[in-house]
Short mmCIF file of C-alpha atoms in Angstrom, two decimals:
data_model
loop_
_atom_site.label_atom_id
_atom_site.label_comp_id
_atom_site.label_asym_id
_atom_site.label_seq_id
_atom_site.Cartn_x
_atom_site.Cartn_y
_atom_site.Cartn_z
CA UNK E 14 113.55 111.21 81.94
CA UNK E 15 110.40 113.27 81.93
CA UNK E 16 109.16 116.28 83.61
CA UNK E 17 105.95 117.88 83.94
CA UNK E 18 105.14 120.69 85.14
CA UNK E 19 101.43 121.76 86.07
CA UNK E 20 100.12 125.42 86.12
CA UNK E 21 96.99 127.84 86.16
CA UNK E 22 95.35 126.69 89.60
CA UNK E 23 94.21 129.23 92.19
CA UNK E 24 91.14 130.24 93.24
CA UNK E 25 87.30 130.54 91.64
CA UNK E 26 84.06 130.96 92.18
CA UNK E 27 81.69 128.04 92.01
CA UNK E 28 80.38 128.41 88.66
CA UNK E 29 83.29 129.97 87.12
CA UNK E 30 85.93 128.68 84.95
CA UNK E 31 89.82 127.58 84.76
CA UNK E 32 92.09 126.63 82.31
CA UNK E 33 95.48 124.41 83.75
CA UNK E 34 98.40 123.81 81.34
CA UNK E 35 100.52 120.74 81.59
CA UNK E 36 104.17 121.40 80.54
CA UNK E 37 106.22 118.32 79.48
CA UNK E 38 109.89 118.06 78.77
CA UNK E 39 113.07 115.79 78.64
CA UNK E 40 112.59 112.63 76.76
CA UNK E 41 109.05 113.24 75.80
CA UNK E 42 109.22 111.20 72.58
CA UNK E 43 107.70 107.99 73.71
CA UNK E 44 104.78 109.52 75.41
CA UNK E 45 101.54 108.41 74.64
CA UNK E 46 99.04 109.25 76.98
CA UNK E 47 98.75 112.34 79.07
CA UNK E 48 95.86 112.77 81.54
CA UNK E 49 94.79 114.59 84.46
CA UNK E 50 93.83 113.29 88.26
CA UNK E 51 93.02 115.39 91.00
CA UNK E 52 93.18 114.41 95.14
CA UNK E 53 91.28 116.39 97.67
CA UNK E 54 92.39 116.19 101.34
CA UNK E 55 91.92 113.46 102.73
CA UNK E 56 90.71 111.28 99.72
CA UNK E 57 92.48 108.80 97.33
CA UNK E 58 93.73 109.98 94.06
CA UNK E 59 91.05 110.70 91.39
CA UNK E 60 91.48 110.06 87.48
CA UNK E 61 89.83 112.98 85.81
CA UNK E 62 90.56 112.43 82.21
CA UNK E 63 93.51 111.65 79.69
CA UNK E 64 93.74 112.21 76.11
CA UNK E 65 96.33 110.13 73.63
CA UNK E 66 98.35 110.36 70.49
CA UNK E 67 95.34 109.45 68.46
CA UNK E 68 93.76 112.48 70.09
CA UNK E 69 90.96 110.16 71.27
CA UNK E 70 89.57 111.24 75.12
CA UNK E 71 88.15 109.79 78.08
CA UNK E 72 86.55 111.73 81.12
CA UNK E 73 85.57 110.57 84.56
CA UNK E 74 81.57 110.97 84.91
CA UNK E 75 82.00 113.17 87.50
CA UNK E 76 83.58 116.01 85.23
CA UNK E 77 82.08 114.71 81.75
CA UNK E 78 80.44 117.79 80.14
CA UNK E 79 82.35 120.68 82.13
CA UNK E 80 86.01 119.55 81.66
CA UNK E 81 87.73 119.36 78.16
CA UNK E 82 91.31 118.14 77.75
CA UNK E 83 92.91 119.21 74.53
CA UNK E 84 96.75 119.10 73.30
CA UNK E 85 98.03 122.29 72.74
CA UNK E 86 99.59 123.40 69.64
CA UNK E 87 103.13 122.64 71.41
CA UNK E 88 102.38 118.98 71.28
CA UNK E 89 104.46 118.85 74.66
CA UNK E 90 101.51 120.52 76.25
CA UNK E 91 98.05 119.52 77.62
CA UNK E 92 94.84 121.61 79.49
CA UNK E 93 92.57 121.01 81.32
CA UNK E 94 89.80 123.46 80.98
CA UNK E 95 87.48 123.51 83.45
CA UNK E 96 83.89 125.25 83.56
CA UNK E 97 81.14 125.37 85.88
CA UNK E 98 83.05 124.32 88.77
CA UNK E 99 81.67 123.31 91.77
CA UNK E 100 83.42 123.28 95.64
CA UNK E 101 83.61 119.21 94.95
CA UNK E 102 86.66 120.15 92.34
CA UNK E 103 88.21 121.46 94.81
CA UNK E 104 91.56 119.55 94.75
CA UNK E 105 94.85 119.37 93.74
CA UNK E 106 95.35 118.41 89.86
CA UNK E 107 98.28 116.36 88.57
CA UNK E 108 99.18 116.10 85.09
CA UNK E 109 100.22 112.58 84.22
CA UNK E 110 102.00 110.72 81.26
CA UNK E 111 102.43 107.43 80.11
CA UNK E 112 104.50 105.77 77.49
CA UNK E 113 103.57 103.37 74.41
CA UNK E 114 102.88 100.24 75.43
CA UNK E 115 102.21 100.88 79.37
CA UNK E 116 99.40 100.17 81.19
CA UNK E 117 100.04 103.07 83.92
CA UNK E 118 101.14 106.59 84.40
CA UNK E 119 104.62 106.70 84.20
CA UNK E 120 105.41 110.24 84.89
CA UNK E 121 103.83 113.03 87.49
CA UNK E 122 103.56 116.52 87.81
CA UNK E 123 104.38 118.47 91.20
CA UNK E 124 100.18 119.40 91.16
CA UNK E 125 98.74 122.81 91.03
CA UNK E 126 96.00 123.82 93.41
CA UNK E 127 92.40 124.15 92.60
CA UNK E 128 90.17 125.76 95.15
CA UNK E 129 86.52 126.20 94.17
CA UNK E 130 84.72 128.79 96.74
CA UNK E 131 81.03 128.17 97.11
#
């Protein structure tokens, strides 16, 4: 039904910035909420932040004031940019989508990786 397709990770310096792009397609109309979550190795899967239709955002406290998630001005896309990144961000980020009306993700990306070097 939906795809989505994660890109921009790779490799930074602590400190630095990144920008990741969240690609959706298919049968994208009933979308309402896309976020981000992240999983290092080893550790359970991390919300990070999500944005809806409204445009209205939510951040985990652990990123709040270095991450900003905006909408692109394809509405079909979302990003994730990142600043003063630390070697705890380290992880790999998964864009995530949700319809109207649901209570959970419905849709995953494939995850892009996100390696923070100290």
């Amino acid at each position: 039904q939906v795809q989505l397709v994660e890109s921009g990770g790779g490799l930074v310096q602590a400190g630095g910035s990144l920008r990741l792009s969240c690609a959706a397609s298919g049968s994208i109309f009933n979308i309402d909420v896309m976020g981000w979550f992240r999983q290092a190795p080893g550790e359970q899967r991390e919300w990070v932040g999500d944005i809806n239709s409204g445009g209205s955002k939510n951040y985990a406290d652990s990123v709040k004031g270095r991450f900003t998630i905006s909408r692109g001005n394809a509405e079909n896309t979302m990003y994730l940019q990142m600043n003063s990144l630390k070697p705890e961000d380290t992880a790999v980020y998964y864009c995530a989508a949700s319809d109207y009306g649901s209570r959970a993700y419905d849709y995953w990306g494939q995850g892009t990786q996100v390696t923070v070097s100290s």
